[in-house]
XYZ file of C-alpha atoms in Angstrom:
739
model
C -13.699 14.766 28.755
C -11.185 14.610 31.592
C -11.821 16.251 34.945
C -8.305 17.580 35.469
C -7.742 20.998 36.941
C -5.872 22.326 33.862
C -7.127 22.990 30.321
C -10.012 20.841 29.245
C -8.818 17.587 27.729
C -10.837 15.431 25.359
C -10.256 11.798 24.445
C -11.992 10.791 21.185
C -12.101 7.083 20.508
C -12.488 6.556 16.828
C -11.268 10.086 16.305
C -9.805 9.329 12.880
C -13.154 8.176 11.542
C -15.793 10.220 9.760
C -17.760 11.838 12.593
C -14.943 11.562 15.178
C -12.495 13.477 12.990
C -14.919 16.379 12.567
C -15.454 16.529 16.334
C -11.710 16.382 16.942
C -11.028 19.096 14.437
C -13.543 21.515 15.954
C -12.333 20.907 19.507
C -8.684 21.245 18.491
C -9.376 24.534 16.674
C -11.123 25.828 19.858
C -7.815 25.311 21.730
C -8.683 22.262 23.763
C -6.221 19.419 24.229
C -7.409 16.573 21.988
C -6.191 12.954 22.148
C -7.381 10.497 19.507
C -7.450 6.741 20.038
C -8.186 4.735 16.869
C -7.217 1.644 14.977
C -6.380 3.955 12.057
C -3.234 6.033 12.075
C -4.599 9.000 10.174
C -7.848 10.766 9.318
C -8.881 12.073 5.905
C -8.037 15.652 6.912
C -4.721 16.867 5.620
C -4.310 19.352 8.452
C -3.616 18.513 12.056
C -6.784 17.841 14.092
C -5.392 16.690 17.478
C -2.519 16.992 19.893
C -1.731 13.289 19.876
C -2.882 10.025 18.341
C -2.826 6.614 20.004
C -3.129 3.682 17.578
C -4.634 0.508 18.924
C -7.758 -1.594 19.373
C -9.718 -0.667 22.517
C -11.569 -4.017 22.352
C -8.446 -5.568 23.910
C -8.609 -3.156 26.892
C -12.010 -3.808 28.364
C -10.925 -3.427 32.008
C -8.838 -0.366 31.299
C -11.728 1.182 29.446
C -14.033 0.641 32.467
C -11.464 2.355 34.740
C -11.044 5.233 32.266
C -14.712 5.989 32.217
C -14.811 6.344 35.969
C -12.132 9.091 35.868
C -13.792 11.239 33.230
C -16.108 14.155 33.873
C -18.410 13.267 31.043
C -18.568 10.474 28.427
C -20.471 10.774 25.159
C -21.611 7.501 23.701
C -22.687 7.743 20.047
C -25.107 5.207 18.693
C -26.759 4.436 15.392
C -30.489 4.824 15.081
C -30.831 1.135 14.307
C -29.018 -2.109 15.071
C -27.910 -4.683 12.529
C -27.157 -8.337 12.658
C -27.899 -10.977 15.336
C -27.179 -9.739 18.850
C -27.248 -13.145 20.507
C -29.196 -14.079 23.684
C -30.790 -11.085 25.392
C -31.358 -10.737 29.153
C -34.826 -9.873 30.378
C -35.789 -6.290 29.671
C -36.305 -5.400 33.271
C -32.829 -6.548 34.227
C -30.720 -4.905 31.462
C -32.861 -1.745 31.323
C -32.431 -1.071 35.007
C -28.725 -1.962 34.946
C -28.111 0.356 31.995
C -29.952 3.264 33.644
C -27.800 2.919 36.745
C -24.561 2.751 34.765
C -25.472 5.801 32.685
C -26.393 7.839 35.723
C -23.299 6.876 37.828
C -20.698 7.307 35.101
C -22.001 10.570 33.577
C -22.619 8.987 30.179
C -24.437 10.945 27.493
C -26.083 9.038 24.631
C -26.809 10.376 21.125
C -28.370 8.498 18.245
C -27.410 9.516 14.709
C -29.736 9.452 11.733
C -28.107 9.220 8.284
C -25.134 11.468 8.796
C -23.253 12.339 5.631
C -20.780 14.893 4.294
C -17.183 15.360 2.953
C -14.654 12.741 4.161
C -17.364 10.215 4.854
C -17.695 6.828 3.176
C -18.861 7.287 -0.466
C -17.960 3.918 -2.042
C -17.424 0.303 -1.015
C -20.753 -0.557 0.614
C -20.527 1.308 3.878
C -21.780 4.647 2.544
C -25.119 6.162 3.495
C -27.901 6.709 0.931
C -27.047 10.405 0.209
C -23.412 9.701 -0.669
C -24.352 6.588 -2.678
C -26.825 8.515 -4.798
C -24.438 11.405 -5.318
C -21.766 9.005 -6.515
C -24.144 7.315 -8.941
C -25.302 10.653 -10.297
C -21.711 11.840 -10.813
C -20.754 8.640 -12.535
C -23.636 9.081 -14.951
C -22.669 12.707 -15.533
C -18.935 11.921 -16.084
C -19.619 9.144 -18.618
C -21.408 10.752 -21.576
C -21.365 7.476 -23.545
C -23.562 5.672 -21.014
C -27.268 6.015 -20.463
C -28.255 8.473 -17.766
C -29.682 5.850 -15.427
C -29.595 5.868 -11.614
C -29.935 2.714 -9.597
C -32.313 2.864 -6.576
C -32.706 0.065 -4.069
C -36.385 -0.613 -3.399
C -39.256 1.359 -4.877
C -37.974 4.807 -4.040
C -40.778 5.524 -1.592
C -38.745 4.802 1.525
C -38.290 7.835 3.717
C -35.068 8.962 5.383
C -33.886 11.897 7.460
C -30.511 13.600 6.922
C -28.203 16.265 8.406
C -24.854 16.941 10.007
C -24.222 16.396 13.695
C -21.081 18.022 15.017
C -22.830 21.154 16.286
C -25.323 19.070 18.269
C -22.616 16.854 19.758
C -20.701 19.795 21.129
C -23.681 21.408 22.898
C -23.072 22.033 26.578
C -25.692 20.214 28.561
C -26.261 18.240 31.736
C -29.053 16.267 30.066
C -28.603 12.498 30.693
C -31.392 11.312 28.485
C -30.641 9.712 25.065
C -30.916 12.327 22.316
C -31.724 11.932 18.635
C -29.514 13.913 16.206
C -30.815 14.314 12.645
C -33.482 16.032 10.656
C -37.151 15.538 11.497
C -38.109 16.327 7.890
C -38.308 13.109 5.973
C -37.579 12.777 2.251
C -38.217 9.866 -0.058
C -35.362 8.100 -1.767
C -36.836 9.259 -5.083
C -36.694 12.887 -4.022
C -33.229 12.427 -2.547
C -31.954 11.002 -5.864
C -33.475 13.947 -7.748
C -31.495 16.303 -5.515
C -28.387 14.218 -6.170
C -28.930 14.455 -9.930
C -29.305 18.231 -9.753
C -26.234 18.525 -7.492
C -24.181 16.570 -10.065
C -25.138 19.092 -12.774
C -27.842 17.210 -14.671
C -31.535 17.780 -15.360
C -33.876 15.347 -13.642
C -35.831 14.974 -16.876
C -32.800 13.514 -18.595
C -32.353 10.707 -16.075
C -34.190 7.445 -15.736
C -34.458 5.663 -12.373
C -33.866 1.894 -12.268
C -35.512 0.334 -9.251
C -33.971 -2.780 -7.634
C -37.108 -3.984 -5.873
C -36.213 -7.502 -5.043
C -32.480 -8.025 -5.712
C -31.213 -5.581 -3.067
C -31.973 -4.812 0.588
C -34.413 -1.885 0.958
C -34.418 -1.231 4.755
C -37.405 -0.022 6.685
C -40.091 1.871 4.794
C -40.078 5.003 6.904
C -37.710 6.480 9.473
C -37.014 10.007 10.612
C -35.580 11.610 13.687
C -37.912 12.800 16.434
C -36.299 16.073 17.458
C -38.902 17.279 19.953
C -36.744 16.412 22.953
C -33.486 18.000 21.730
C -35.370 21.101 20.523
C -37.125 21.552 23.844
C -34.145 20.675 26.070
C -31.194 22.155 24.172
C -32.923 24.508 21.751
C -31.194 22.831 18.824
C -32.542 22.454 15.301
C -30.636 21.514 12.118
C -28.941 24.563 10.579
C -27.827 23.163 7.166
C -30.459 22.398 4.586
C -30.524 19.116 2.723
C -29.718 20.783 -0.571
C -26.771 22.669 0.844
C -25.367 19.543 2.466
C -25.707 17.580 -0.753
C -24.003 20.284 -2.777
C -21.099 20.444 -0.324
C -20.728 16.661 -0.376
C -20.956 16.277 -4.118
C -18.023 18.597 -4.679
C -15.849 16.499 -2.401
C -16.924 13.195 -3.936
C -16.242 14.598 -7.394
C -12.679 15.359 -6.372
C -12.191 11.833 -4.991
C -13.525 10.278 -8.170
C -11.306 12.416 -10.360
C -8.233 11.322 -8.346
C -9.094 7.674 -8.989
C -9.838 8.331 -12.693
C -6.761 10.452 -13.311
C -4.272 8.751 -15.692
C -6.559 5.816 -16.587
C -7.095 4.886 -20.254
C -10.517 5.012 -21.877
C -11.367 1.359 -21.156
C -10.336 1.503 -17.533
C -12.181 4.808 -17.063
C -15.377 3.369 -18.433
C -15.149 0.290 -16.236
C -14.477 2.343 -13.116
C -17.353 4.714 -13.811
C -19.631 1.725 -14.421
C -18.695 0.320 -10.990
C -19.481 3.712 -9.389
C -23.035 3.505 -10.785
C -24.015 0.609 -8.603
C -23.853 -0.104 -4.858
C -22.516 -3.177 -3.096
C -24.131 -5.353 -0.498
C -21.842 -5.641 2.508
C -22.497 -8.589 4.800
C -21.526 -7.707 8.360
C -20.709 -11.318 9.225
C -18.064 -11.590 6.542
C -15.274 -14.175 7.070
C -11.881 -13.450 8.573
C -9.033 -12.055 6.509
C -6.858 -15.015 5.535
C -3.079 -14.887 5.164
C -1.835 -17.757 2.966
C 1.743 -18.766 3.856
C 3.243 -20.198 0.658
C 5.958 -22.517 1.970
C 8.186 -24.638 -0.293
C 9.937 -27.241 1.842
C 12.757 -29.640 1.043
C 15.483 -31.602 2.741
C 17.814 -31.541 -0.218
C 21.088 -29.837 0.344
C 20.935 -30.258 4.144
C 23.256 -32.438 6.255
C 20.351 -34.820 6.864
C 16.632 -35.067 6.097
C 15.720 -34.546 9.769
C 17.199 -31.061 9.534
C 14.261 -30.019 7.340
C 11.807 -31.009 10.076
C 13.873 -29.074 12.661
C 13.783 -25.982 10.401
C 10.025 -26.379 9.900
C 9.392 -26.707 13.627
C 11.435 -23.542 14.316
C 9.404 -21.727 11.677
C 6.127 -23.004 13.054
C 7.012 -21.869 16.572
C 7.815 -18.403 15.300
C 4.617 -18.280 13.257
C 2.441 -19.303 16.144
C 4.114 -16.799 18.471
C 3.944 -13.818 16.109
C 0.344 -14.393 14.947
C -1.218 -15.229 18.304
C -2.433 -11.720 19.027
C -3.636 -10.960 15.501
C -5.634 -14.165 15.300
C -7.336 -13.648 18.674
C -7.760 -9.890 18.789
C -11.232 -8.533 19.205
C -12.654 -5.811 16.959
C -13.820 -5.340 13.446
C -10.956 -7.180 11.764
C -10.114 -10.802 12.521
C -7.206 -12.569 10.927
C -6.484 -16.195 10.299
C -3.446 -17.908 8.887
C -3.203 -20.999 6.649
C -0.060 -22.737 5.457
C 0.192 -24.122 1.953
C 3.088 -26.648 1.981
C 4.760 -27.276 -1.390
C 6.662 -30.623 -1.541
C 8.420 -32.276 -4.503
C 6.402 -35.257 -5.734
C 9.402 -37.629 -5.387
C 10.399 -36.523 -1.920
C 9.710 -39.754 -0.003
C 10.968 -38.501 3.394
C 8.683 -35.500 3.553
C 5.713 -37.429 2.194
C 5.831 -40.086 4.910
C 2.618 -40.448 6.861
C 2.335 -40.231 10.629
C 1.492 -43.264 12.749
C -2.252 -42.671 12.504
C -2.029 -42.536 8.710
C -4.429 -39.606 8.509
C -1.796 -36.909 7.989
C 1.756 -36.466 6.896
C 4.560 -36.280 9.419
C 5.107 -32.624 8.588
C 1.409 -31.836 9.036
C 1.462 -33.541 12.436
C 4.515 -31.463 13.354
C 2.717 -28.244 12.514
C -0.357 -29.291 14.492
C 1.871 -29.924 17.518
C 2.968 -26.298 17.334
C -0.622 -25.014 17.127
C -0.769 -24.612 13.340
C -3.928 -26.520 12.426
C -4.972 -25.122 9.070
C -2.548 -26.699 6.572
C -2.880 -27.826 2.969
C -0.226 -29.851 1.212
C 0.516 -29.417 -2.470
C 2.437 -32.307 -4.207
C 4.458 -30.466 -6.809
C 5.675 -32.321 -9.911
C 8.289 -29.759 -10.898
C 12.097 -29.933 -11.481
C 14.218 -29.969 -8.321
C 15.061 -26.521 -6.875
C 12.312 -24.780 -8.866
C 11.069 -22.911 -5.798
C 9.166 -20.319 -7.834
C 7.143 -23.013 -9.571
C 6.095 -24.340 -6.141
C 5.186 -20.810 -5.088
C 2.998 -20.487 -8.191
C 1.222 -23.784 -7.501
C 0.581 -23.041 -3.851
C -0.530 -19.516 -4.650
C -3.007 -20.720 -7.262
C -4.630 -23.113 -4.757
C -4.771 -20.427 -2.070
C -6.379 -18.069 -4.564
C -9.009 -20.659 -5.426
C -9.693 -21.018 -1.677
C -10.319 -17.256 -1.412
C -7.203 -16.256 0.538
C -6.805 -12.537 0.952
C -3.044 -12.104 1.348
C -0.265 -14.271 -0.042
C 3.096 -14.438 1.842
C 6.030 -15.903 -0.071
C 8.085 -17.739 2.573
C 10.958 -20.210 2.938
C 11.280 -23.144 5.346
C 14.395 -21.708 7.011
C 12.753 -18.428 7.982
C 12.165 -17.277 11.554
C 9.559 -14.590 12.234
C 10.718 -12.256 14.996
C 7.953 -9.690 15.711
C 4.352 -10.168 16.553
C 1.518 -8.139 15.009
C 2.816 -8.378 11.426
C -0.560 -9.461 9.987
C -2.268 -6.305 11.275
C 0.686 -4.169 10.168
C 0.532 -5.568 6.639
C -3.223 -5.119 6.357
C -2.901 -1.556 7.616
C -0.158 -0.807 5.063
C -2.355 -1.942 2.180
C -5.159 0.280 3.519
C -2.842 3.266 3.737
C -1.533 2.650 0.229
C -5.103 2.699 -1.097
C -5.880 5.912 0.786
C -2.725 7.840 0.007
C -2.099 6.709 -3.592
C -5.848 6.611 -4.561
C -5.634 3.053 -5.880
C -7.817 0.037 -5.400
C -7.619 -1.682 -2.006
C -5.111 -4.472 -2.274
C -2.839 -2.947 -4.948
C 0.742 -2.992 -3.755
C 3.502 -5.096 -2.268
C 4.583 -5.095 1.377
C 7.847 -6.736 2.448
C 9.282 -7.711 5.811
C 12.514 -6.330 7.165
C 15.030 -9.112 6.718
C 17.694 -8.670 9.413
C 20.043 -10.552 7.132
C 19.660 -7.890 4.429
C 17.951 -4.885 6.078
C 17.910 -2.756 2.946
C 16.610 -5.439 0.571
C 12.865 -6.247 0.223
C 12.608 -9.959 0.728
C 9.630 -12.268 1.407
C 6.965 -10.071 -0.124
C 3.256 -10.040 0.598
C 0.721 -9.378 -2.086
C -3.108 -9.202 -2.080
C -5.522 -11.277 -4.081
C -5.973 -8.153 -6.211
C -2.580 -9.050 -7.735
C -3.665 -12.653 -8.290
C -6.843 -11.489 -9.991
C -4.901 -9.169 -12.248
C -2.543 -11.906 -13.417
C -4.948 -14.820 -13.735
C -3.953 -16.490 -10.424
C -0.240 -16.423 -11.291
C 1.798 -14.868 -8.498
C 4.998 -14.421 -10.543
C 5.799 -15.114 -14.254
C 7.157 -18.456 -15.422
C 10.572 -16.946 -16.192
C 11.454 -17.107 -12.481
C 13.031 -20.375 -11.285
C 14.472 -19.913 -7.786
C 15.753 -16.303 -7.690
C 14.517 -12.773 -8.267
C 10.830 -13.355 -7.533
C 10.977 -11.147 -4.379
C 12.458 -7.993 -6.011
C 10.270 -8.440 -9.105
C 7.066 -8.049 -7.052
C 8.454 -5.161 -5.030
C 9.777 -3.370 -8.105
C 6.563 -3.874 -10.034
C 4.560 -1.860 -7.485
C 7.228 0.758 -6.889
C 6.187 2.291 -10.187
C 3.064 3.531 -8.426
C 4.707 4.210 -5.078
C 2.775 1.231 -3.729
C 5.643 -0.809 -2.280
C 6.401 -0.708 1.435
C 8.791 -2.306 3.908
C 7.411 -2.750 7.423
C 9.457 -2.752 10.644
C 8.264 -6.330 11.397
C 11.433 -8.420 11.181
C 12.353 -11.954 10.147
C 15.556 -13.823 9.761
C 16.522 -15.911 6.759
C 19.162 -18.614 7.193
C 20.041 -20.820 4.217
C 19.942 -18.806 1.053
C 20.120 -15.612 3.083
C 23.350 -14.997 4.940
C 24.403 -18.595 4.296
C 24.960 -20.236 0.849
C 21.861 -21.632 -0.846
C 21.239 -25.392 -0.762
C 20.667 -25.487 -4.537
C 22.183 -23.936 -7.643
C 20.831 -20.398 -7.865
C 19.214 -19.726 -11.212
C 18.611 -16.100 -11.901
C 15.922 -14.845 -14.265
C 18.108 -13.010 -16.815
C 16.367 -9.959 -18.211
C 13.463 -9.953 -15.747
C 13.792 -6.177 -15.485
C 12.930 -5.833 -19.128
C 10.124 -7.728 -20.877
C 8.682 -9.531 -17.744
C 8.600 -6.330 -15.698
C 7.312 -4.215 -18.586
C 4.568 -6.694 -19.421
C 3.494 -6.946 -15.780
C 3.504 -3.161 -15.452
C 1.374 -2.694 -18.509
C -1.231 -4.987 -16.922
C -1.397 -2.609 -13.995
C -0.731 0.529 -16.074
C 2.763 1.757 -16.868
C 4.286 4.534 -14.757
C 7.676 5.939 -13.932
C 10.119 4.433 -11.424
C 13.624 5.890 -10.916
C 16.502 3.750 -9.783
C 20.149 4.748 -10.092
C 23.150 2.526 -9.355
C 26.575 3.891 -8.404
C 29.429 1.593 -9.466
C 32.103 1.521 -6.829
C 35.639 0.124 -6.773
C 37.246 2.298 -4.148
C 34.268 2.974 -1.755
C 34.967 6.652 -1.149
C 32.503 7.483 1.635
C 32.628 11.294 1.357
C 31.417 11.116 -2.244
C 28.778 8.469 -1.348
C 27.467 10.706 1.456
C 26.679 13.378 -1.131
C 25.069 10.923 -3.513
C 22.870 9.287 -0.830
C 21.795 12.752 0.367
C 20.216 13.597 -3.015
C 16.760 15.081 -2.898
C 14.001 13.141 -4.584
C 10.672 14.341 -5.942
C 7.301 13.787 -4.283
C 6.000 12.476 -7.643
C 8.873 10.118 -8.290
C 9.900 6.858 -6.527
C 13.643 6.758 -5.886
C 15.734 3.731 -4.927
C 19.510 3.658 -4.226
C 21.630 0.739 -5.391
C 25.316 0.547 -4.591
C 27.461 -1.988 -6.537
C 30.927 -2.667 -5.173
C 33.122 -3.921 -7.941
C 35.777 -5.223 -5.579
C 34.938 -8.220 -3.368
C 37.977 -7.561 -1.163
C 37.426 -3.826 -0.573
C 38.339 -3.026 3.105
C 35.748 -0.201 3.292
C 32.751 -2.490 2.616
C 32.104 -3.217 6.257
C 32.089 0.514 7.117
C 29.760 1.234 4.208
C 27.280 -1.480 5.216
C 27.280 -0.364 8.824
C 26.462 3.202 7.810
C 24.007 2.687 4.903
C 22.779 -0.930 4.721
C 19.396 0.023 6.150
C 18.691 2.350 3.139
C 20.183 1.319 -0.202
C 20.656 -2.142 -1.719
C 24.379 -2.849 -1.454
C 25.642 -5.524 -3.863
C 29.182 -6.897 -4.098
C 30.474 -8.356 -7.313
C 32.143 -11.789 -7.001
C 34.985 -10.512 -9.184
C 35.995 -7.295 -10.857
C 33.342 -6.874 -13.627
C 34.398 -3.246 -14.412
C 32.171 -0.173 -14.489
C 29.899 -0.813 -17.495
C 29.017 -4.379 -16.567
C 28.438 -3.353 -13.000
C 26.002 -0.651 -14.033
C 24.219 -2.733 -16.574
C 23.308 -5.589 -14.160
C 20.720 -3.353 -12.462
C 17.738 -1.225 -13.375
C 19.736 1.815 -14.476
C 18.181 5.206 -14.778
C 20.818 7.568 -13.504
C 24.512 6.618 -13.686
C 26.843 7.982 -11.038
C 30.468 7.224 -10.129
C 31.904 7.125 -6.645
C 34.131 10.188 -7.336
C 31.301 12.444 -8.539
C 29.656 15.204 -6.515
C 26.164 15.606 -8.069
C 23.965 18.657 -7.780
C 21.304 18.347 -5.078
C 18.466 18.530 -7.681
C 19.920 16.109 -10.195
C 17.107 13.575 -9.574
C 14.444 16.206 -10.062
C 16.041 17.367 -13.302
C 16.399 13.794 -14.531
C 12.736 13.173 -13.842
C 11.753 16.282 -15.796
C 13.809 15.160 -18.806
C 12.351 11.624 -18.741
C 8.756 12.851 -18.576
C 9.358 15.374 -21.332
C 10.652 12.656 -23.713
C 9.522 9.233 -22.434
C 10.507 7.474 -25.651
C 14.101 8.548 -25.551
C 16.897 6.009 -25.282
C 18.371 8.114 -22.532
C 19.594 11.544 -21.575
C 23.072 13.076 -21.554
C 23.853 15.480 -18.743
C 26.837 17.679 -18.041
C 29.951 16.648 -16.097
C 32.520 19.252 -15.077
C 36.173 18.505 -14.425
C 37.590 20.061 -11.204
C 39.277 23.455 -11.374
C 42.844 23.086 -12.679
C 44.919 23.391 -9.545
C 47.680 20.814 -10.151
C 49.963 19.904 -12.951
C 47.793 16.893 -13.755
C 44.464 18.718 -13.853
C 46.062 21.460 -15.983
C 47.324 18.816 -18.422
C 43.846 17.275 -18.678
C 42.294 20.637 -19.412
C 44.935 21.543 -22.062
C 44.629 18.135 -23.734
C 40.891 18.802 -24.407
C 39.809 15.291 -23.487
C 36.981 16.703 -21.371
C 35.286 18.449 -24.315
C 32.417 15.954 -24.429
C 31.893 15.982 -20.646
C 29.525 18.975 -20.928
C 28.314 18.189 -24.436
C 24.694 18.692 -23.360
C 25.268 22.403 -22.883
C 26.827 22.659 -26.366
C 24.104 20.889 -28.335
C 20.902 22.513 -29.666
C 17.897 22.275 -27.268
C 15.896 20.414 -29.927
C 18.579 17.739 -30.456
C 16.987 14.258 -30.290
C 19.873 12.002 -31.335
C 23.084 12.913 -29.506
C 25.984 10.695 -30.566
C 27.242 9.860 -27.068
C 28.003 11.204 -23.615
C 30.016 10.148 -20.602
C 28.136 7.640 -18.467
C 29.073 9.537 -15.292
C 26.156 11.903 -15.943
C 24.002 9.705 -18.123
C 20.422 8.617 -17.415
C 18.540 5.784 -19.117
C 14.774 5.900 -19.529
C 14.498 2.162 -20.066
C 17.163 -0.509 -19.578
C 18.673 -2.882 -22.133
C 20.768 -6.055 -21.716
C 24.390 -5.850 -22.830
C 26.792 -8.449 -21.520
C 30.064 -7.663 -23.300
C 32.024 -4.441 -23.725
C 35.148 -3.792 -25.827
C 37.112 -2.194 -22.990
C 36.760 -0.221 -19.799
C 38.394 2.935 -18.540
C 37.934 4.858 -21.770
C 35.801 4.380 -24.868
C 33.196 2.153 -23.277
C 30.870 5.177 -23.017
C 30.705 5.459 -26.824
C 30.112 1.762 -27.260
C 27.359 1.709 -24.676
C 25.556 4.779 -26.080
C 25.592 3.416 -29.592
C 24.312 0.018 -28.548
C 21.625 1.578 -26.377
C 20.553 3.969 -29.107
C 20.239 1.161 -31.669
C 18.287 -0.975 -29.171
C 15.877 1.843 -28.482
C 15.262 2.720 -32.131
C 14.748 -0.971 -33.043
C 12.016 -1.164 -30.375
C 10.165 1.964 -31.478
C 12.005 4.460 -29.328
C 14.286 7.401 -30.065
C 17.909 8.386 -29.554
C 19.619 10.277 -26.700
C 18.375 13.726 -25.709
C 20.446 16.421 -23.980
C 19.636 17.167 -20.314
C 21.798 20.288 -19.688
C 20.321 20.893 -16.214
C 21.292 17.474 -14.939
C 24.787 18.055 -13.703
C 27.468 16.246 -11.697
């Protein structure tokens, strides 16, 4: 609490955590100025709980923290009722006890010790939860899985005693007391009795449940512990106000909601497995190893002006890696990162496999060590030349076996530009898990490539991905192209793909021509993507390309301003079917940070341009779509997910010239609004103009009879036949989707 002359100001370190967020919320609602400092960006509360949030790790600011304490009127120091782990050498009791007393008295520090605090928004799964939340979760899992035996796991013999209550009211008491204070309930309860309350709170009868005691295979803690509240009762006249039963009932309702979010949409098998995992608790070792980032780095000198150039590129990369990871790998706090490079070298590459003078390591390994990169493993890859994806797969498999946490797909001509990217990536995966209610590690995070700012390149995935695909980072269909967008697109179906501001620069193969023949994985957006998605559970992703020849910016402004839906992932792809278009530079300057802008090498025409992407909604560059066209397209797709596609309405401009009058009189626009003329239950429309056409699932067609008239019919018939042959249906009308 600051001692300024104005309104009372509170700084809450760890204010986005469980207890801190409750304290912040109460103070903020009382009208005080609340500043939160935390390593997390957000709390679990949906509403605002503070005036400002500072994100950072205070462990790096020891001197500043000491100075800050001296300027505050009062400092509250929360403590657990017990300590865990080895604390290292201890000074003599007389010395540290006296020193602590002097510091507490001089700095106005107040100390409180918490005893088994629990409640909504607290940890309830993962190993860091308290006993009440753990037993509530297990009881709910038993209740929600009628096929399983009603059995509740208990660590120990159930006779251990614990005290429980909430703490915010006690923390906020006004007092000049400088003595340490216990906050908790002085009424102890056995774990057996606590579990019975949890069973009843979940909606079951205690007589229908059997307790399974884990006497020797799990930690049991001390036998008896409860809070001595004599001092706080006498000094501050405080006693717990919320009964154990009321607190458990309030908490069980919140945990039930969190469990239902995670279970929503899962199939029967996945639901059973998840509920089974909820019925047991994990042992969390506080001295767990660092989080390891595996840099998967294929390296070659082929295609360069000389073999030494590859070593120069590698040294440049190593310098950038050392510089941008220095802080992350040395930062104090709960999370510690480490980086390891997995070099992938062709088996017949004599230059790169030369040993250094000492014979103990390769020249390239010595080079990395000179730049401070000491943890390096080399994979000799017996794969065809230029098969970069095969090298990625081999390196990723080894890193997975060696328990790496994150896998970064890199190239030897990359330069990392911004420090702190390891922490940023780890935080993004945590936020994905929190906001999307998925398992920790599900997702894909990509750097911002300054060469192509709108394109996700050099993705990072978690070992959760490797576990799901049997240690294979990308399917075998990928040779040296398309692996990056495949991973990013895969997780976009769940809204679990992110691009972070941390930048890198890619030289050869990026803005410069590749050093090898680029081999694209034809059709990766179909079977490979569908098969991968089914392994993670199929969902909807919307992507709509606009084929452009003229680059008419006013029309594009309207298209790129379309409103998306909060339940639908939307990606813009612009295809310029004119490699010499003079407006390309202006377009890229204005929009390259948002959509993926692709330029055809030659004039492929409209249908071929559209069909090379992941088409869902077709638009032309001279169409002004309705603002809600994406939302209406999403509604149509979800209503009929097996449809080949959906035909919307397109309206010709009002006849105001001789030409537009002639078009209207000729009747050639009759089919443009065919969706409004067909019955609502129509499930096999013959065709529709592709200007307002959406496709629920793509299909590969390489040849078209003509363009500029008639290709719409050809495409619709091919797409319809493809869909029906693969168990789908024909085209449905989407009369509310208009352009």
